[in-house]
Amino acid sequence: MINVKDFTYDELSALLMENGEKSFRAGQVFKWLHSGVTCFDEMTNVPKSLWKKLPDLYISVPKIEQKLVSSDGTVKYLWRLSDGECIESVVMNYEHGYSICISTQAGCSMGCKFCASTIGGKIRDLTPGEIEDQIIFAGKDMGVRISNVVLMGIGEPLDNYDNVIKFIKNAGHEKGLNIGMRHITLSTCGLVDKMYALADEGLPITLSVSLHAPEDEIRRSIMPVANKYTIEEIIKACKYYVRQTGRRVSFEYTLIKDVNDSKENAKTLASLVKGMQSHINLIPVNEARKNISRSTGVTIGVFKDILLQNGVNVTIRRTLGGDINASCGQLRNKSDRSGS
Ligand code: SAH
């Protein structure tokens, strides 16, 4: 069986035309799919006879396993997929509209020491339709239009490259969710070869890199991926991304007590990004794992000031949804999972 939302618009269009439909049909079907229909019969202007010719197709409908609403309005969904796997997404309400943080894999194989999503390893990649369903069905459930998307939930998006690229193209399609490329942010732990590939896709999305350390030795101690790529290689790839897309790159830097939060670390970090169109997001670490503690408020303030004094664009990430464990990976770990 094939999830009809896993086709790109062009693939869907070709399939429908092969089955005797006129070219306008793909637009109608695509629109229905992205408005959250749960079965073919709900597409009232599409002849039912069409689907009889395509018996292998189905429409994915994730089940809301759990929904948590924070006092600040942040909503967290735990979805159960067709094979029983669970993933999470978080919807945040900002002044400029609704933003959703979505997952790209069930689990993650990157092994970052501070992250809850990687605890059970990677179970599987999500398909393009499953990635998009998080936006479709959260928007439908809340009755709102979600205009910003961040690929910062469970999983490493560049480790599921082809599906993620297909998803981005579909989400940006004018007959679908029509989300502006500039309103999509992809976060990666720094898979350098894929960062180059992404720069060459011609999709002007924002790239965010989880740096978390200014030196390779520190980075290797918290992120196994640092054994594969050096910080120098990552920065070079970021500069290429800026050149190719004209978009600035942002860096995520999670502050962990006594690991990466010294004044020296701040100075080295500033020198790394010198002269780049970039932005650094400092994130007080969420204490989701053993032996990982959050830096003190004073240390975080000093770290930020050193960056500012060195001309770096920096903000401390506002934490939303603290009362509902909104950081990804935490709910999934508590849920029953088939096969584990
Ligand atoms: N794999 C991608 C995207 C998912 S993680 C990546 O690494 O970027 C999204 C962000 O949350 C990353 O910056 C990640 O490092 C950060 N993160 C993970 N666990 C965290 C924790 N316990 N506290 C704060 N940030 C965390």
GROMACS .gro file of C-alpha atoms and ligand atoms in nm:
model
  366
    1MET     CA    1   0.000   0.000   0.000
    2ILE     CA    2   0.119   0.352  -0.083
    3ASN     CA    3   0.035   0.663   0.116
    4VAL     CA    4  -0.098   0.905  -0.144
    5LYS     CA    5   0.062   1.195   0.050
    6ASP     CA    6   0.408   1.048  -0.018
    7PHE     CA    7   0.384   1.151  -0.384
    8THR     CA    8   0.510   1.491  -0.494
    9TYR     CA    9   0.260   1.705  -0.681
   10ASP     CA   10   0.419   1.613  -1.014
   11GLU     CA   11   0.416   1.241  -0.933
   12LEU     CA   12   0.050   1.258  -0.830
   13SER     CA   13  -0.038   1.452  -1.140
   14ALA     CA   14   0.136   1.197  -1.367
   15LEU     CA   15  -0.037   0.906  -1.190
   16LEU     CA   16  -0.384   1.059  -1.223
   17MET     CA   17  -0.331   1.143  -1.589
   18GLU     CA   18  -0.213   0.787  -1.659
   19ASN     CA   19  -0.548   0.683  -1.516
   20GLY     CA   20  -0.746   0.897  -1.754
   21GLU     CA   21  -0.793   1.214  -1.551
   22LYS     CA   22  -0.759   1.571  -1.682
   23SER     CA   23  -0.474   1.786  -1.553
   24PHE     CA   24  -0.691   1.988  -1.311
   25ARG     CA   25  -0.767   1.677  -1.105
   26ALA     CA   26  -0.426   1.666  -0.938
   27GLY     CA   27  -0.479   2.016  -0.800
   28GLN     CA   28  -0.815   1.919  -0.651
   29VAL     CA   29  -0.681   1.601  -0.493
   30PHE     CA   30  -0.364   1.767  -0.363
   31LYS     CA   31  -0.571   2.039  -0.201
   32TRP     CA   32  -0.801   1.788  -0.030
   33LEU     CA   33  -0.510   1.582   0.098
   34HIS     CA   34  -0.344   1.881   0.257
   35SER     CA   35  -0.664   2.002   0.418
   36GLY     CA   36  -0.674   1.684   0.626
   37VAL     CA   37  -0.927   1.451   0.464
   38THR     CA   38  -0.930   1.109   0.629
   39CYS     CA   39  -1.069   0.902   0.338
   40PHE     CA   40  -1.119   0.926  -0.037
   41ASP     CA   41  -1.496   0.973  -0.001
   42GLU     CA   42  -1.443   1.312   0.160
   43MET     CA   43  -1.310   1.446  -0.171
   44THR     CA   44  -1.658   1.542  -0.285
   45ASN     CA   45  -1.565   1.678  -0.628
   46VAL     CA   46  -1.354   1.377  -0.726
   47PRO     CA   47  -1.529   1.074  -0.885
   48LYS     CA   48  -1.515   0.767  -0.660
   49SER     CA   49  -1.451   0.551  -0.967
   50LEU     CA   50  -1.100   0.698  -0.983
   51TRP     CA   51  -0.997   0.540  -0.654
   52LYS     CA   52  -1.134   0.201  -0.762
   53LYS     CA   53  -0.868   0.209  -1.035
   54LEU     CA   54  -0.599   0.276  -0.772
   55PRO     CA   55  -0.662   0.017  -0.499
   56ASP     CA   56  -0.305   0.032  -0.361
   57LEU     CA   57  -0.343   0.389  -0.239
   58TYR     CA   58  -0.438   0.494   0.113
   59ILE     CA   59  -0.453   0.822   0.307
   60SER     CA   60  -0.245   0.833   0.625
   61VAL     CA   61  -0.424   0.956   0.938
   62PRO     CA   62  -0.207   0.971   1.250
   63LYS     CA   63  -0.391   0.920   1.578
   64ILE     CA   64  -0.360   1.179   1.854
   65GLU     CA   65  -0.232   0.955   2.133
   66GLN     CA   66  -0.183   1.243   2.373
   67LYS     CA   67  -0.230   1.620   2.360
   68LEU     CA   68  -0.087   1.851   2.624
   69VAL     CA   69  -0.172   2.220   2.644
   70SER     CA   70   0.064   2.448   2.835
   71SER     CA   71  -0.042   2.751   3.036
   72ASP     CA   72   0.141   2.965   2.776
   73GLY     CA   73  -0.066   2.817   2.491
   74THR     CA   74   0.200   2.580   2.360
   75VAL     CA   75   0.044   2.251   2.247
   76LYS     CA   76   0.231   1.925   2.230
   77TYR     CA   77   0.107   1.628   2.031
   78LEU     CA   78   0.211   1.267   2.064
   79TRP     CA   79   0.102   1.097   1.742
   80ARG     CA   80   0.067   0.726   1.685
   81LEU     CA   81   0.152   0.625   1.329
   82SER     CA   82  -0.001   0.341   1.127
   83ASP     CA   83   0.264   0.089   1.242
   84GLY     CA   84   0.231   0.181   1.609
   85GLU     CA   85   0.539   0.404   1.629
   86CYS     CA   86   0.503   0.734   1.814
   87ILE     CA   87   0.641   1.077   1.725
   88GLU     CA   88   0.600   1.424   1.871
   89SER     CA   89   0.531   1.776   1.749
   90VAL     CA   90   0.493   2.106   1.932
   91VAL     CA   91   0.283   2.404   1.819
   92MET     CA   92   0.384   2.745   1.949
   93ASN     CA   93   0.187   3.067   1.917
   94TYR     CA   94   0.411   3.361   1.837
   95GLU     CA   95   0.313   3.718   1.749
   96HIS     CA   96   0.382   3.646   1.383
   97GLY     CA   97   0.164   3.334   1.377
   98TYR     CA   98   0.163   2.966   1.461
   99SER     CA   99   0.485   2.774   1.440
  100ILE     CA  100   0.526   2.397   1.457
  101CYS     CA  101   0.830   2.191   1.550
  102ILE     CA  102   0.807   1.853   1.376
  103SER     CA  103   0.982   1.516   1.382
  104THR     CA  104   1.153   1.358   1.082
  105GLN     CA  105   1.235   1.012   1.219
  106ALA     CA  106   1.097   0.776   1.482
  107GLY     CA  107   1.396   0.787   1.717
  108CYS     CA  108   1.741   0.905   1.615
  109SER     CA  109   2.076   0.737   1.565
  110MET     CA  110   2.300   1.040   1.627
  111GLY     CA  111   2.356   0.962   1.995
  112CYS     CA  112   2.396   1.315   2.138
  113LYS     CA  113   2.461   1.274   2.511
  114PHE     CA  114   2.215   1.543   2.624
  115CYS     CA  115   1.923   1.449   2.398
  116ALA     CA  116   1.619   1.238   2.492
  117SER     CA  117   1.522   1.153   2.132
  118THR     CA  118   1.819   0.930   2.070
  119ILE     CA  119   1.788   0.706   2.375
  120GLY     CA  120   1.638   0.404   2.194
  121GLY     CA  121   1.826   0.466   1.868
  122LYS     CA  122   1.654   0.515   1.534
  123ILE     CA  123   1.354   0.293   1.465
  124ARG     CA  124   1.278   0.422   1.115
  125ASP     CA  125   1.261   0.720   0.883
  126LEU     CA  126   0.932   0.904   0.843
  127THR     CA  127   0.788   0.928   0.493
  128PRO     CA  128   0.719   1.269   0.333
  129GLY     CA  129   0.347   1.230   0.407
  130GLU     CA  130   0.406   1.136   0.770
  131ILE     CA  131   0.626   1.442   0.817
  132GLU     CA  132   0.362   1.665   0.661
  133ASP     CA  133   0.073   1.505   0.852
  134GLN     CA  134   0.202   1.666   1.171
  135ILE     CA  135   0.130   2.011   1.024
  136ILE     CA  136  -0.193   1.907   0.852
  137PHE     CA  137  -0.355   1.741   1.153
  138ALA     CA  138  -0.224   1.978   1.423
  139GLY     CA  139  -0.362   2.271   1.217
  140LYS     CA  140  -0.691   2.087   1.169
  141ASP     CA  141  -0.720   1.992   1.537
  142MET     CA  142  -0.646   2.347   1.655
  143GLY     CA  143  -0.845   2.512   1.377
  144VAL     CA  144  -0.558   2.744   1.285
  145ARG     CA  145  -0.322   2.801   0.994
  146ILE     CA  146   0.033   2.706   1.081
  147SER     CA  147   0.268   2.934   0.892
  148ASN     CA  148   0.612   2.845   1.027
  149VAL     CA  149   0.777   2.507   1.039
  150VAL     CA  150   1.093   2.400   1.216
  151LEU     CA  151   1.244   2.056   1.158
  152MET     CA  152   1.379   2.033   1.510
  153GLY     CA  153   1.172   1.755   1.660
  154ILE     CA  154   1.274   1.392   1.690
  155GLY     CA  155   1.531   1.271   1.437
  156GLU     CA  156   1.809   1.406   1.219
  157PRO     CA  157   1.647   1.554   0.904
  158LEU     CA  158   1.958   1.520   0.689
  159ASP     CA  159   1.979   1.150   0.781
  160ASN     CA  160   1.640   1.113   0.604
  161TYR     CA  161   1.742   1.339   0.318
  162ASP     CA  162   1.524   1.234   0.023
  163ASN     CA  163   1.201   1.216   0.222
  164VAL     CA  164   1.270   1.550   0.390
  165ILE     CA  165   1.336   1.722   0.056
  166LYS     CA  166   1.014   1.579  -0.089
  167PHE     CA  167   0.828   1.695   0.220
  168ILE     CA  168   0.967   2.050   0.191
  169LYS     CA  169   0.865   2.070  -0.175
  170ASN     CA  170   0.513   1.949  -0.098
  171ALA     CA  171   0.468   2.173   0.207
  172GLY     CA  172   0.572   2.473  -0.002
  173HIS     CA  173   0.343   2.386  -0.294
  174GLU     CA  174   0.085   2.654  -0.365
  175LYS     CA  175  -0.194   2.397  -0.397
  176GLY     CA  176  -0.097   2.237  -0.066
  177LEU     CA  177  -0.006   2.404   0.263
  178ASN     CA  178   0.171   2.681   0.070
  179ILE     CA  179   0.429   2.743   0.340
  180GLY     CA  180   0.693   2.994   0.233
  181MET     CA  181   1.044   2.850   0.205
  182ARG     CA  182   1.163   3.135   0.422
  183HIS     CA  183   0.931   3.010   0.693
  184ILE     CA  184   1.090   2.667   0.707
  185THR     CA  185   1.395   2.598   0.924
  186LEU     CA  186   1.592   2.274   0.909
  187SER     CA  187   1.811   2.188   1.204
  188THR     CA  188   2.102   1.948   1.168
  189CYS     CA  189   2.373   1.814   1.395
  190GLY     CA  190   2.609   1.883   1.104
  191LEU     CA  191   2.607   1.611   0.838
  192VAL     CA  192   2.846   1.803   0.617
  193ASP     CA  193   2.803   1.620   0.285
  194LYS     CA  194   2.426   1.660   0.307
  195MET     CA  195   2.462   2.028   0.399
  196TYR     CA  196   2.634   2.082   0.063
  197ALA     CA  197   2.361   1.887  -0.115
  198LEU     CA  198   2.094   2.097   0.056
  199ALA     CA  199   2.269   2.420  -0.046
  200ASP     CA  200   2.244   2.305  -0.408
  201GLU     CA  201   1.871   2.218  -0.398
  202GLY     CA  202   1.764   2.576  -0.468
  203LEU     CA  203   1.531   2.579  -0.166
  204PRO     CA  204   1.588   2.901   0.031
  205ILE     CA  205   1.503   2.754   0.370
  206THR     CA  206   1.686   2.855   0.688
  207LEU     CA  207   1.961   2.620   0.797
  208SER     CA  208   2.027   2.584   1.165
  209VAL     CA  209   2.329   2.391   1.288
  210SER     CA  210   2.349   2.232   1.631
  211LEU     CA  211   2.704   2.325   1.714
  212HIS     CA  212   2.705   2.301   2.095
  213ALA     CA  213   3.083   2.330   2.124
  214PRO     CA  214   3.355   2.560   1.990
  215GLU     CA  215   3.625   2.291   1.982
  216ASP     CA  216   3.627   1.941   1.835
  217GLU     CA  217   3.740   1.775   2.155
  218ILE     CA  218   3.447   1.911   2.355
  219ARG     CA  219   3.211   1.840   2.069
  220ARG     CA  220   3.326   1.479   2.046
  221SER     CA  221   3.255   1.434   2.416
  222ILE     CA  222   2.885   1.519   2.372
  223MET     CA  223   2.811   1.448   2.004
  224PRO     CA  224   2.936   1.126   1.839
  225VAL     CA  225   2.884   1.285   1.494
  226ALA     CA  226   3.184   1.507   1.574
  227ASN     CA  227   3.406   1.202   1.518
  228LYS     CA  228   3.299   1.214   1.155
  229TYR     CA  229   3.307   1.587   1.077
  230THR     CA  230   3.520   1.863   1.227
  231ILE     CA  231   3.390   2.205   1.325
  232GLU     CA  232   3.610   2.354   1.054
  233GLU     CA  233   3.434   2.140   0.791
  234ILE     CA  234   3.095   2.242   0.929
  235ILE     CA  235   3.178   2.614   0.919
  236LYS     CA  236   3.305   2.578   0.562
  237ALA     CA  237   2.981   2.409   0.459
  238CYS     CA  238   2.782   2.685   0.633
  239LYS     CA  239   2.968   2.952   0.439
  240TYR     CA  240   2.889   2.764   0.119
  241TYR     CA  241   2.521   2.750   0.222
  242VAL     CA  242   2.516   3.128   0.277
  243ARG     CA  243   2.679   3.187  -0.064
  244GLN     CA  244   2.442   2.955  -0.250
  245THR     CA  245   2.115   3.057  -0.086
  246GLY     CA  246   2.173   3.413   0.034
  247ARG     CA  247   2.027   3.303   0.367
  248ARG     CA  248   2.203   3.347   0.698
  249VAL     CA  249   2.279   3.034   0.899
  250SER     CA  250   2.188   3.002   1.263
  251PHE     CA  251   2.370   2.799   1.523
  252GLU     CA  252   2.222   2.631   1.824
  253TYR     CA  253   2.442   2.619   2.127
  254THR     CA  254   2.307   2.430   2.426
  255LEU     CA  255   2.474   2.544   2.745
  256ILE     CA  256   2.579   2.255   2.966
  257LYS     CA  257   2.736   2.323   3.304
  258ASP     CA  258   3.114   2.275   3.312
  259VAL     CA  259   3.116   2.126   2.962
  260ASN     CA  260   3.091   2.411   2.711
  261ASP     CA  261   3.002   2.724   2.909
  262SER     CA  262   3.333   2.888   3.003
  263LYS     CA  263   3.442   3.240   2.907
  264GLU     CA  264   3.712   3.083   2.695
  265ASN     CA  265   3.449   2.877   2.511
  266ALA     CA  266   3.251   3.194   2.438
  267LYS     CA  267   3.558   3.367   2.294
  268THR     CA  268   3.646   3.071   2.073
  269LEU     CA  269   3.285   3.050   1.955
  270ALA     CA  270   3.288   3.419   1.862
  271SER     CA  271   3.604   3.377   1.657
  272LEU     CA  272   3.453   3.080   1.471
  273VAL     CA  273   3.159   3.275   1.333
  274LYS     CA  274   3.346   3.601   1.278
  275GLY     CA  275   3.256   3.759   0.946
  276MET     CA  276   2.972   3.516   0.876
  277GLN     CA  277   2.609   3.611   0.824
  278SER     CA  278   2.492   3.415   1.124
  279HIS     CA  279   2.294   3.407   1.442
  280ILE     CA  280   2.357   3.210   1.760
  281ASN     CA  281   2.076   3.074   1.972
  282LEU     CA  282   2.185   2.992   2.324
  283ILE     CA  283   1.971   2.720   2.479
  284PRO     CA  284   1.983   2.648   2.852
  285VAL     CA  285   2.004   2.269   2.839
  286ASN     CA  286   1.696   2.076   2.931
  287GLU     CA  287   1.807   1.825   3.193
  288ALA     CA  288   1.666   1.527   3.006
  289ARG     CA  289   1.964   1.297   3.058
  290LYS     CA  290   2.182   1.180   3.344
  291ASN     CA  291   2.503   1.376   3.414
  292ILE     CA  292   2.388   1.678   3.215
  293SER     CA  293   2.318   1.994   3.413
  294ARG     CA  294   2.207   2.337   3.305
  295SER     CA  295   2.450   2.627   3.331
  296THR     CA  296   2.354   2.889   3.588
  297GLY     CA  297   2.172   3.205   3.482
  298VAL     CA  298   2.480   3.410   3.563
  299THR     CA  299   2.706   3.192   3.346
  300ILE     CA  300   2.458   3.209   3.057
  301GLY     CA  301   2.447   3.590   3.087
  302VAL     CA  302   2.827   3.620   3.086
  303PHE     CA  303   2.853   3.385   2.788
  304LYS     CA  304   2.603   3.594   2.595
  305ASP     CA  305   2.778   3.922   2.683
  306ILE     CA  306   3.112   3.796   2.553
  307LEU     CA  307   2.948   3.704   2.222
  308LEU     CA  308   2.780   4.044   2.203
  309GLN     CA  309   3.105   4.225   2.278
  310ASN     CA  310   3.257   4.038   1.986
  311GLY     CA  311   2.985   4.152   1.748
  312VAL     CA  312   2.797   3.822   1.730
  313ASN     CA  313   2.418   3.816   1.677
  314VAL     CA  314   2.297   3.620   1.976
  315THR     CA  315   1.976   3.546   2.162
  316ILE     CA  316   1.891   3.321   2.452
  317ARG     CA  317   1.608   3.091   2.347
  318ARG     CA  318   1.284   3.167   2.520
  319THR     CA  319   1.155   2.850   2.676
  320LEU     CA  320   0.790   2.776   2.603
  321GLY     CA  321   0.588   2.484   2.729
  322GLY     CA  322   0.815   2.401   3.023
  323ASP     CA  323   0.516   2.272   3.219
  324ILE     CA  324   0.431   2.009   2.953
  325ASN     CA  325   0.780   1.875   2.885
  326ALA     CA  326   0.761   2.034   2.541
  327SER     CA  327   1.116   1.943   2.447
  328CYS     CA  328   1.103   1.658   2.204
  329GLY     CA  329   1.168   1.298   2.285
  330GLN     CA  330   1.032   1.313   2.635
  331LEU     CA  331   0.677   1.193   2.567
  332ARG     CA  332   0.779   0.934   2.312
  333ASN     CA  333   1.007   0.773   2.567
  334LYS     CA  334   0.718   0.732   2.806
  335SER     CA  335   0.478   0.581   2.552
  336ASP     CA  336   0.448   0.212   2.475
  337ARG     CA  337   0.608   0.133   2.146
  338SER     CA  338   0.540  -0.166   1.936
  339GLY     CA  339   0.844  -0.381   1.881
  340SER     CA  340   1.040  -0.241   2.174
  341SAH     N1  341   1.890   1.633   1.479
  341SAH     C1  342   1.867   1.772   1.456
  341SAH     C2  343   1.728   1.821   1.492
  341SAH     C3  344   1.665   1.768   1.615
  341SAH     S1  345   1.726   1.823   1.772
  341SAH     C4  346   1.974   1.854   1.525
  341SAH     O1  347   2.059   1.796   1.590
  341SAH     O2  348   1.976   1.974   1.507
  341SAH     C5  349   1.674   1.989   1.784
  341SAH     C6  350   1.760   2.074   1.873
  341SAH     O3  351   1.738   2.044   2.012
  341SAH     C7  352   1.909   2.051   1.849
  341SAH     O4  353   1.979   2.173   1.851
  341SAH     C8  354   1.945   1.967   1.968
  341SAH     O5  355   2.081   1.968   1.992
  341SAH     C9  356   1.862   2.031   2.077
  341SAH     N2  357   1.849   1.952   2.198
  341SAH    C10  358   1.844   1.819   2.209
  341SAH     N3  359   1.836   1.782   2.338
  341SAH    C11  360   1.834   1.895   2.410
  341SAH    C12  361   1.827   1.922   2.550
  341SAH     N4  362   1.822   1.825   2.640
  341SAH     N5  363   1.827   2.052   2.587
  341SAH    C13  364   1.832   2.151   2.496
  341SAH     N6  365   1.839   2.132   2.363
  341SAH    C14  366   1.841   2.004   2.321
   0.00000   0.00000   0.00000
